[in-house]
PDB file of C-alpha atoms and ligand atoms in Angstrom:
ATOM      1  CA  MET A   1     -48.960  46.749 -39.935  1.00  0.00           C
ATOM      2  CA  ARG A   2     -48.132  46.816 -36.592  1.00  0.00           C
ATOM      3  CA  ARG A   3     -50.602  48.093 -33.870  1.00  0.00           C
ATOM      4  CA  LYS A   4     -48.591  49.922 -31.599  1.00  0.00           C
ATOM      5  CA  LEU A   5     -48.846  48.726 -27.910  1.00  0.00           C
ATOM      6  CA  VAL A   6     -48.572  50.738 -24.959  1.00  0.00           C
ATOM      7  CA  ALA A   7     -48.048  49.183 -21.670  1.00  0.00           C
ATOM      8  CA  GLY A   8     -47.905  50.402 -18.328  1.00  0.00           C
ATOM      9  CA  ASN A   9     -45.466  48.563 -15.576  1.00  0.00           C
ATOM     10  CA  TRP A  10     -46.459  49.945 -12.614  1.00  0.00           C
ATOM     11  CA  LYS A  11     -43.737  47.739 -10.704  1.00  0.00           C
ATOM     12  CA  MET A  12     -44.035  47.657  -6.840  1.00  0.00           C
ATOM     13  CA  ASN A  13     -46.390  50.447  -6.671  1.00  0.00           C
ATOM     14  CA  GLY A  14     -50.191  51.363  -5.743  1.00  0.00           C
ATOM     15  CA  SER A  15     -52.860  50.721  -3.477  1.00  0.00           C
ATOM     16  CA  THR A  16     -56.429  49.221  -3.725  1.00  0.00           C
ATOM     17  CA  SER A  17     -57.401  53.540  -4.038  1.00  0.00           C
ATOM     18  CA  SER A  18     -54.724  54.940  -5.768  1.00  0.00           C
ATOM     19  CA  ILE A  19     -55.411  52.058  -8.454  1.00  0.00           C
ATOM     20  CA  ARG A  20     -59.117  52.364  -8.918  1.00  0.00           C
ATOM     21  CA  GLU A  21     -58.135  55.899  -9.444  1.00  0.00           C
ATOM     22  CA  LEU A  22     -55.236  55.688 -12.033  1.00  0.00           C
ATOM     23  CA  LEU A  23     -57.770  53.047 -14.061  1.00  0.00           C
ATOM     24  CA  GLN A  24     -60.929  55.490 -13.798  1.00  0.00           C
ATOM     25  CA  GLY A  25     -58.285  57.988 -15.600  1.00  0.00           C
ATOM     26  CA  ILE A  26     -57.494  55.414 -18.234  1.00  0.00           C
ATOM     27  CA  LEU A  27     -60.396  54.773 -19.456  1.00  0.00           C
ATOM     28  CA  GLY A  28     -61.762  58.060 -19.429  1.00  0.00           C
ATOM     29  CA  GLY A  29     -59.691  58.897 -22.205  1.00  0.00           C
ATOM     30  CA  SER A  30     -58.921  55.277 -23.708  1.00  0.00           C
ATOM     31  CA  ALA A  31     -61.915  56.086 -26.737  1.00  0.00           C
ATOM     32  CA  GLU A  32     -59.417  58.945 -27.947  1.00  0.00           C
ATOM     33  CA  VAL A  33     -56.594  56.655 -28.286  1.00  0.00           C
ATOM     34  CA  ALA A  34     -58.357  53.607 -29.903  1.00  0.00           C
ATOM     35  CA  ALA A  35     -55.732  53.120 -32.536  1.00  0.00           C
ATOM     36  CA  VAL A  36     -52.947  51.943 -29.832  1.00  0.00           C
ATOM     37  CA  GLU A  37     -53.416  49.072 -27.704  1.00  0.00           C
ATOM     38  CA  LEU A  38     -53.223  49.977 -23.654  1.00  0.00           C
ATOM     39  CA  ALA A  39     -52.268  47.119 -21.336  1.00  0.00           C
ATOM     40  CA  VAL A  40     -51.610  47.868 -17.655  1.00  0.00           C
ATOM     41  CA  PHE A  41     -48.969  45.465 -15.409  1.00  0.00           C
ATOM     42  CA  PRO A  42     -50.117  45.566 -11.434  1.00  0.00           C
ATOM     43  CA  PRO A  43     -48.629  44.252  -8.886  1.00  0.00           C
ATOM     44  CA  PHE A  44     -49.762  40.679  -8.601  1.00  0.00           C
ATOM     45  CA  VAL A  45     -52.183  41.305  -5.795  1.00  0.00           C
ATOM     46  CA  TYR A  46     -54.046  43.674  -7.474  1.00  0.00           C
ATOM     47  CA  LEU A  47     -54.881  41.947 -10.876  1.00  0.00           C
ATOM     48  CA  ASP A  48     -57.891  40.340  -9.115  1.00  0.00           C
ATOM     49  CA  ALA A  49     -59.248  43.965  -8.781  1.00  0.00           C
ATOM     50  CA  VAL A  50     -57.752  45.351 -11.980  1.00  0.00           C
ATOM     51  CA  ALA A  51     -59.188  42.554 -13.616  1.00  0.00           C
ATOM     52  CA  ARG A  52     -62.972  43.539 -12.575  1.00  0.00           C
ATOM     53  CA  GLN A  53     -62.541  46.723 -13.376  1.00  0.00           C
ATOM     54  CA  LEU A  54     -60.743  45.978 -16.720  1.00  0.00           C
ATOM     55  CA  THR A  55     -63.157  43.714 -18.135  1.00  0.00           C
ATOM     56  CA  GLY A  56     -65.557  44.543 -21.453  1.00  0.00           C
ATOM     57  CA  THR A  57     -63.079  47.728 -21.743  1.00  0.00           C
ATOM     58  CA  ALA A  58     -60.153  48.220 -24.044  1.00  0.00           C
ATOM     59  CA  VAL A  59     -57.594  47.953 -21.998  1.00  0.00           C
ATOM     60  CA  GLY A  60     -55.578  45.024 -21.425  1.00  0.00           C
ATOM     61  CA  TRP A  61     -53.873  43.668 -18.505  1.00  0.00           C
ATOM     62  CA  GLY A  62     -51.160  41.139 -17.532  1.00  0.00           C
ATOM     63  CA  ALA A  63     -48.334  40.459 -14.861  1.00  0.00           C
ATOM     64  CA  GLN A  64     -44.846  41.221 -14.261  1.00  0.00           C
ATOM     65  CA  ASN A  65     -43.252  38.196 -13.447  1.00  0.00           C
ATOM     66  CA  LEU A  66     -43.994  34.565 -13.380  1.00  0.00           C
ATOM     67  CA  SER A  67     -42.971  31.517 -12.043  1.00  0.00           C
ATOM     68  CA  GLU A  68     -41.225  28.955 -14.378  1.00  0.00           C
ATOM     69  CA  HIS A  69     -43.270  26.457 -13.049  1.00  0.00           C
ATOM     70  CA  ALA A  70     -46.989  25.171 -13.325  1.00  0.00           C
ATOM     71  CA  SER A  71     -47.758  24.514  -9.612  1.00  0.00           C
ATOM     72  CA  GLY A  72     -46.328  23.075  -6.389  1.00  0.00           C
ATOM     73  CA  ALA A  73     -44.007  23.666  -3.941  1.00  0.00           C
ATOM     74  CA  HIS A  74     -42.580  27.409  -4.702  1.00  0.00           C
ATOM     75  CA  THR A  75     -43.290  29.412  -1.848  1.00  0.00           C
ATOM     76  CA  GLY A  76     -44.077  33.337  -2.905  1.00  0.00           C
ATOM     77  CA  GLU A  77     -44.155  32.426  -6.589  1.00  0.00           C
ATOM     78  CA  VAL A  78     -47.218  32.944  -9.108  1.00  0.00           C
ATOM     79  CA  ALA A  79     -47.843  30.663 -11.862  1.00  0.00           C
ATOM     80  CA  GLY A  80     -48.950  31.108 -15.381  1.00  0.00           C
ATOM     81  CA  PRO A  81     -52.011  29.331 -15.076  1.00  0.00           C
ATOM     82  CA  MET A  82     -52.972  31.503 -12.198  1.00  0.00           C
ATOM     83  CA  LEU A  83     -52.351  34.688 -14.465  1.00  0.00           C
ATOM     84  CA  LYS A  84     -54.441  33.160 -16.995  1.00  0.00           C
ATOM     85  CA  ASP A  85     -57.040  32.420 -14.500  1.00  0.00           C
ATOM     86  CA  LEU A  86     -57.119  35.961 -13.544  1.00  0.00           C
ATOM     87  CA  GLY A  87     -57.543  37.396 -17.132  1.00  0.00           C
ATOM     88  CA  CYS A  88     -54.034  38.275 -17.877  1.00  0.00           C
ATOM     89  CA  VAL A  89     -53.250  38.282 -22.151  1.00  0.00           C
ATOM     90  CA  TYR A  90     -49.528  39.765 -21.365  1.00  0.00           C
ATOM     91  CA  VAL A  91     -46.608  39.092 -19.172  1.00  0.00           C
ATOM     92  CA  ILE A  92     -43.308  40.580 -18.729  1.00  0.00           C
ATOM     93  CA  VAL A  93     -40.465  38.401 -18.691  1.00  0.00           C
ATOM     94  CA  GLY A  94     -37.013  39.423 -17.869  1.00  0.00           C
ATOM     95  CA  HIS A  95     -37.216  42.819 -17.010  1.00  0.00           C
ATOM     96  CA  SER A  96     -33.534  44.247 -16.312  1.00  0.00           C
ATOM     97  CA  GLU A  97     -35.326  44.563 -12.480  1.00  0.00           C
ATOM     98  CA  ARG A  98     -35.678  40.775 -12.229  1.00  0.00           C
ATOM     99  CA  ARG A  99     -32.386  40.439 -13.772  1.00  0.00           C
ATOM    100  CA  THR A 100     -29.975  42.497 -11.953  1.00  0.00           C
ATOM    101  CA  LEU A 101     -31.644  42.687  -8.274  1.00  0.00           C
ATOM    102  CA  TYR A 102     -33.442  38.620  -8.340  1.00  0.00           C
ATOM    103  CA  GLY A 103     -30.635  36.864 -10.273  1.00  0.00           C
ATOM    104  CA  GLU A 104     -32.358  36.006 -12.896  1.00  0.00           C
ATOM    105  CA  SER A 105     -30.272  34.475 -15.746  1.00  0.00           C
ATOM    106  CA  ASP A 106     -30.532  34.263 -19.918  1.00  0.00           C
ATOM    107  CA  GLN A 107     -31.622  30.550 -18.984  1.00  0.00           C
ATOM    108  CA  VAL A 108     -34.012  31.368 -16.733  1.00  0.00           C
ATOM    109  CA  VAL A 109     -35.983  34.243 -18.758  1.00  0.00           C
ATOM    110  CA  ALA A 110     -35.695  32.070 -21.383  1.00  0.00           C
ATOM    111  CA  ARG A 111     -38.067  29.295 -19.471  1.00  0.00           C
ATOM    112  CA  LYS A 112     -40.304  31.989 -18.334  1.00  0.00           C
ATOM    113  CA  PHE A 113     -40.682  33.015 -21.627  1.00  0.00           C
ATOM    114  CA  ALA A 114     -41.607  29.112 -22.407  1.00  0.00           C
ATOM    115  CA  ALA A 115     -43.726  28.713 -19.281  1.00  0.00           C
ATOM    116  CA  ALA A 116     -45.695  31.821 -20.413  1.00  0.00           C
ATOM    117  CA  ARG A 117     -46.580  30.421 -23.693  1.00  0.00           C
ATOM    118  CA  LYS A 118     -47.377  27.101 -22.530  1.00  0.00           C
ATOM    119  CA  PHE A 119     -49.897  28.372 -20.536  1.00  0.00           C
ATOM    120  CA  GLY A 120     -51.308  30.802 -22.692  1.00  0.00           C
ATOM    121  CA  LEU A 121     -50.030  34.469 -21.768  1.00  0.00           C
ATOM    122  CA  LYS A 122     -47.980  36.641 -24.498  1.00  0.00           C
ATOM    123  CA  PRO A 123     -44.743  36.870 -23.234  1.00  0.00           C
ATOM    124  CA  ILE A 124     -43.105  40.609 -23.388  1.00  0.00           C
ATOM    125  CA  LEU A 125     -39.622  39.802 -23.462  1.00  0.00           C
ATOM    126  CA  CYS A 126     -37.295  42.284 -22.105  1.00  0.00           C
ATOM    127  CA  VAL A 127     -33.663  42.807 -23.576  1.00  0.00           C
ATOM    128  CA  GLY A 128     -30.975  45.496 -22.948  1.00  0.00           C
ATOM    129  CA  GLU A 129     -27.645  46.688 -21.987  1.00  0.00           C
ATOM    130  CA  THR A 130     -26.253  48.305 -19.075  1.00  0.00           C
ATOM    131  CA  LEU A 131     -24.258  51.873 -19.541  1.00  0.00           C
ATOM    132  CA  GLU A 132     -20.967  50.119 -18.849  1.00  0.00           C
ATOM    133  CA  GLU A 133     -21.731  47.380 -21.530  1.00  0.00           C
ATOM    134  CA  ARG A 134     -22.970  50.765 -23.531  1.00  0.00           C
ATOM    135  CA  ASP A 135     -19.495  52.385 -23.294  1.00  0.00           C
ATOM    136  CA  GLN A 136     -17.864  49.182 -24.093  1.00  0.00           C
ATOM    137  CA  GLY A 137     -19.537  48.841 -27.298  1.00  0.00           C
ATOM    138  CA  VAL A 138     -21.163  45.632 -26.653  1.00  0.00           C
ATOM    139  CA  THR A 139     -24.901  46.733 -26.764  1.00  0.00           C
ATOM    140  CA  GLU A 140     -25.883  44.365 -29.705  1.00  0.00           C
ATOM    141  CA  ALA A 141     -23.582  41.410 -28.210  1.00  0.00           C
ATOM    142  CA  VAL A 142     -25.531  41.639 -25.314  1.00  0.00           C
ATOM    143  CA  VAL A 143     -29.038  41.969 -26.878  1.00  0.00           C
ATOM    144  CA  GLU A 144     -28.051  39.239 -29.160  1.00  0.00           C
ATOM    145  CA  ARG A 145     -27.075  36.951 -26.228  1.00  0.00           C
ATOM    146  CA  GLN A 146     -30.324  37.793 -24.237  1.00  0.00           C
ATOM    147  CA  LEU A 147     -32.256  36.833 -27.268  1.00  0.00           C
ATOM    148  CA  LYS A 148     -30.455  33.557 -28.136  1.00  0.00           C
ATOM    149  CA  ALA A 149     -31.438  32.003 -25.076  1.00  0.00           C
ATOM    150  CA  VAL A 150     -35.124  32.410 -25.785  1.00  0.00           C
ATOM    151  CA  LEU A 151     -34.343  31.376 -30.080  1.00  0.00           C
ATOM    152  CA  ASP A 152     -32.331  28.142 -28.767  1.00  0.00           C
ATOM    153  CA  LEU A 153     -35.029  27.173 -26.131  1.00  0.00           C
ATOM    154  CA  GLU A 154     -37.995  27.983 -27.821  1.00  0.00           C
ATOM    155  CA  GLY A 155     -37.239  28.598 -31.468  1.00  0.00           C
ATOM    156  CA  VAL A 156     -38.211  31.835 -33.838  1.00  0.00           C
ATOM    157  CA  ALA A 157     -41.781  30.477 -34.618  1.00  0.00           C
ATOM    158  CA  SER A 158     -42.112  31.687 -30.740  1.00  0.00           C
ATOM    159  CA  PHE A 159     -42.208  35.070 -31.140  1.00  0.00           C
ATOM    160  CA  ALA A 160     -45.673  35.306 -33.302  1.00  0.00           C
ATOM    161  CA  ASP A 161     -47.391  35.171 -30.064  1.00  0.00           C
ATOM    162  CA  ALA A 162     -44.489  37.026 -28.063  1.00  0.00           C
ATOM    163  CA  VAL A 163     -43.610  41.279 -27.732  1.00  0.00           C
ATOM    164  CA  ILE A 164     -39.954  42.099 -27.476  1.00  0.00           C
ATOM    165  CA  ALA A 165     -38.976  45.477 -24.746  1.00  0.00           C
ATOM    166  CA  TYR A 166     -35.535  47.150 -25.609  1.00  0.00           C
ATOM    167  CA  GLU A 167     -34.796  48.714 -22.608  1.00  0.00           C
ATOM    168  CA  PRO A 168     -31.355  50.162 -21.943  1.00  0.00           C
ATOM    169  CA  VAL A 169     -30.990  49.891 -18.562  1.00  0.00           C
ATOM    170  CA  TRP A 170     -29.093  53.151 -18.217  1.00  0.00           C
ATOM    171  CA  ALA A 171     -32.563  55.075 -19.319  1.00  0.00           C
ATOM    172  CA  ILE A 172     -35.095  52.933 -16.574  1.00  0.00           C
ATOM    173  CA  GLY A 173     -36.179  55.429 -13.764  1.00  0.00           C
ATOM    174  CA  THR A 174     -33.190  57.819 -14.764  1.00  0.00           C
ATOM    175  CA  GLY A 175     -34.656  60.585 -16.531  1.00  0.00           C
ATOM    176  CA  ARG A 176     -32.030  59.841 -19.279  1.00  0.00           C
ATOM    177  CA  THR A 177     -33.846  58.556 -22.655  1.00  0.00           C
ATOM    178  CA  ALA A 178     -32.237  56.790 -25.298  1.00  0.00           C
ATOM    179  CA  THR A 179     -32.008  59.202 -28.068  1.00  0.00           C
ATOM    180  CA  PRO A 180     -34.316  57.897 -30.771  1.00  0.00           C
ATOM    181  CA  GLN A 181     -31.907  57.003 -33.138  1.00  0.00           C
ATOM    182  CA  GLN A 182     -29.957  54.828 -30.595  1.00  0.00           C
ATOM    183  CA  ALA A 183     -33.380  53.340 -29.830  1.00  0.00           C
ATOM    184  CA  GLN A 184     -34.165  52.597 -33.620  1.00  0.00           C
ATOM    185  CA  ASP A 185     -30.697  51.026 -34.444  1.00  0.00           C
ATOM    186  CA  VAL A 186     -31.225  48.616 -31.249  1.00  0.00           C
ATOM    187  CA  HIS A 187     -34.861  48.018 -32.389  1.00  0.00           C
ATOM    188  CA  ALA A 188     -33.618  47.349 -35.893  1.00  0.00           C
ATOM    189  CA  PHE A 189     -30.860  45.322 -34.882  1.00  0.00           C
ATOM    190  CA  ILE A 190     -33.544  42.717 -32.601  1.00  0.00           C
ATOM    191  CA  ARG A 191     -35.512  42.402 -35.947  1.00  0.00           C
ATOM    192  CA  ALA A 192     -32.693  41.966 -38.398  1.00  0.00           C
ATOM    193  CA  GLN A 193     -31.835  38.942 -35.251  1.00  0.00           C
ATOM    194  CA  LEU A 194     -35.378  37.159 -36.247  1.00  0.00           C
ATOM    195  CA  ALA A 195     -35.666  38.152 -39.800  1.00  0.00           C
ATOM    196  CA  ALA A 196     -32.254  36.193 -40.623  1.00  0.00           C
ATOM    197  CA  LEU A 197     -34.127  33.200 -39.135  1.00  0.00           C
ATOM    198  CA  ASP A 198     -37.731  34.055 -40.504  1.00  0.00           C
ATOM    199  CA  PRO A 199     -38.301  37.685 -42.110  1.00  0.00           C
ATOM    200  CA  ALA A 200     -42.243  37.081 -42.441  1.00  0.00           C
ATOM    201  CA  LEU A 201     -42.529  36.498 -38.779  1.00  0.00           C
ATOM    202  CA  ALA A 202     -39.914  39.338 -38.032  1.00  0.00           C
ATOM    203  CA  SER A 203     -42.042  41.978 -39.520  1.00  0.00           C
ATOM    204  CA  GLN A 204     -44.553  41.260 -37.800  1.00  0.00           C
ATOM    205  CA  VAL A 205     -43.294  41.165 -34.105  1.00  0.00           C
ATOM    206  CA  ARG A 206     -43.725  43.961 -31.823  1.00  0.00           C
ATOM    207  CA  ILE A 207     -40.616  45.509 -30.266  1.00  0.00           C
ATOM    208  CA  LEU A 208     -41.450  48.229 -27.551  1.00  0.00           C
ATOM    209  CA  TYR A 209     -39.135  50.871 -26.119  1.00  0.00           C
ATOM    210  CA  GLY A 210     -38.361  51.045 -22.318  1.00  0.00           C
ATOM    211  CA  GLY A 211     -36.926  53.758 -20.424  1.00  0.00           C
ATOM    212  CA  SER A 212     -38.012  57.206 -19.260  1.00  0.00           C
ATOM    213  CA  VAL A 213     -40.946  57.534 -21.566  1.00  0.00           C
ATOM    214  CA  LYS A 214     -43.086  60.171 -20.798  1.00  0.00           C
ATOM    215  CA  GLY A 215     -45.676  62.381 -22.741  1.00  0.00           C
ATOM    216  CA  ALA A 216     -42.898  64.747 -23.700  1.00  0.00           C
ATOM    217  CA  ASN A 217     -40.678  62.125 -25.634  1.00  0.00           C
ATOM    218  CA  ALA A 218     -43.117  59.585 -26.551  1.00  0.00           C
ATOM    219  CA  GLY A 219     -43.407  61.186 -30.252  1.00  0.00           C
ATOM    220  CA  GLU A 220     -39.675  61.336 -31.566  1.00  0.00           C
ATOM    221  CA  LEU A 221     -39.756  57.899 -30.287  1.00  0.00           C
ATOM    222  CA  LEU A 222     -42.783  56.233 -31.084  1.00  0.00           C
ATOM    223  CA  VAL A 223     -42.472  57.360 -35.059  1.00  0.00           C
ATOM    224  CA  MET A 224     -39.400  55.199 -35.392  1.00  0.00           C
ATOM    225  CA  PRO A 225     -39.828  52.979 -37.823  1.00  0.00           C
ATOM    226  CA  ASP A 226     -39.132  49.810 -35.951  1.00  0.00           C
ATOM    227  CA  ILE A 227     -40.713  51.136 -32.362  1.00  0.00           C
ATOM    228  CA  ASP A 228     -43.974  49.638 -32.211  1.00  0.00           C
ATOM    229  CA  GLY A 229     -44.882  51.112 -28.418  1.00  0.00           C
ATOM    230  CA  GLY A 230     -43.361  51.935 -25.098  1.00  0.00           C
ATOM    231  CA  LEU A 231     -43.043  49.862 -22.053  1.00  0.00           C
ATOM    232  CA  VAL A 232     -43.510  52.758 -19.330  1.00  0.00           C
ATOM    233  CA  GLY A 233     -42.649  52.577 -15.837  1.00  0.00           C
ATOM    234  CA  GLY A 234     -42.878  55.673 -13.734  1.00  0.00           C
ATOM    235  CA  ALA A 235     -45.117  57.927 -15.958  1.00  0.00           C
ATOM    236  CA  SER A 236     -47.271  55.281 -16.636  1.00  0.00           C
ATOM    237  CA  LEU A 237     -48.841  55.833 -12.752  1.00  0.00           C
ATOM    238  CA  ASP A 238     -50.274  59.179 -13.971  1.00  0.00           C
ATOM    239  CA  PRO A 239     -53.172  58.769 -15.907  1.00  0.00           C
ATOM    240  CA  LYS A 240     -52.680  61.876 -18.027  1.00  0.00           C
ATOM    241  CA  ASP A 241     -49.043  61.202 -19.017  1.00  0.00           C
ATOM    242  CA  PHE A 242     -49.964  57.388 -20.147  1.00  0.00           C
ATOM    243  CA  LEU A 243     -52.515  58.668 -22.326  1.00  0.00           C
ATOM    244  CA  LEU A 244     -50.295  61.563 -23.946  1.00  0.00           C
ATOM    245  CA  ILE A 245     -48.171  58.738 -24.459  1.00  0.00           C
ATOM    246  CA  ALA A 246     -50.610  56.290 -26.025  1.00  0.00           C
ATOM    247  CA  LYS A 247     -51.664  59.254 -28.245  1.00  0.00           C
ATOM    248  CA  ALA A 248     -48.178  59.953 -29.432  1.00  0.00           C
ATOM    249  CA  GLY A 249     -48.403  55.939 -30.912  1.00  0.00           C
ATOM    250  CA  CYS A 250     -52.018  57.146 -32.757  1.00  0.00           C
TER     251      CYS A 250
HETATM  252  P1  LIG B   1     -39.329  54.126 -16.566  1.00  0.00           P
HETATM  253  O1  LIG B   1     -40.310  54.445 -17.499  1.00  0.00           O
HETATM  254  O2  LIG B   1     -39.975  54.664 -14.977  1.00  0.00           O
HETATM  255  O3  LIG B   1     -37.782  54.722 -16.720  1.00  0.00           O
HETATM  256  O4  LIG B   1     -39.187  52.491 -16.229  1.00  0.00           O
HETATM  257  C1  LIG B   1     -39.181  51.981 -17.638  1.00  0.00           C
HETATM  258  C2  LIG B   1     -39.385  50.557 -17.166  1.00  0.00           C
HETATM  259  O5  LIG B   1     -38.560  49.862 -16.637  1.00  0.00           O
HETATM  260  C3  LIG B   1     -40.878  49.637 -17.904  1.00  0.00           C
HETATM  261  O6  LIG B   1     -40.760  48.493 -17.812  1.00  0.00           O
END
């Protein structure tokens, strides 16, 4: 049985005070959604404050990105051991905003995935197609290519400690959610890719859906057989909505 994970990707949002309030709100309702695992992904600079507030609670935390390198002359970058030092459990790799706005190739993403594992962090690997790619009918080819880069470098066994997030680019921040069936079809495809290499492992890997998930649509998404939770952007900044999404997964 795969325990559902609802992960809040705060992106480049928040301040010391707004984050304190947001976490208070989430912690206030977290006991009611204990069946679901919760984790938040603040900007790097707030990780320490988030760690202090969440230590000893049921809510985990992670980072939105990491360097592929361990340390050294990489101005402006943040390394895996630093994230581990701050108690991060997870780290998001290959978010479409990193791929499209910051030029991260499939190979860079694969190396970040490897770096995460090397330093004891669980990568949440994001994959997903653009609207143009969906319209061209190449969704599966795109997702397969994105997965293959990681499989080639790290092997299927590496997914035992990883999470996958299917985030169709056209559904991110647009209010346009994939239909539950559209999402389920791609999730099943992803699982089948892994199952072709290791069926037992594939049945245990959690595959999250991301793209305009909110309290109002989470129920119909999270009920699908291969959707094991959500990677939530905008709605994760509102504790009520974030908890509603989690409730839908209980
Ligand atoms: P939204 O929920 O704001 O569409 O963002 C999804 C996302 O990119 C999560 O990583």
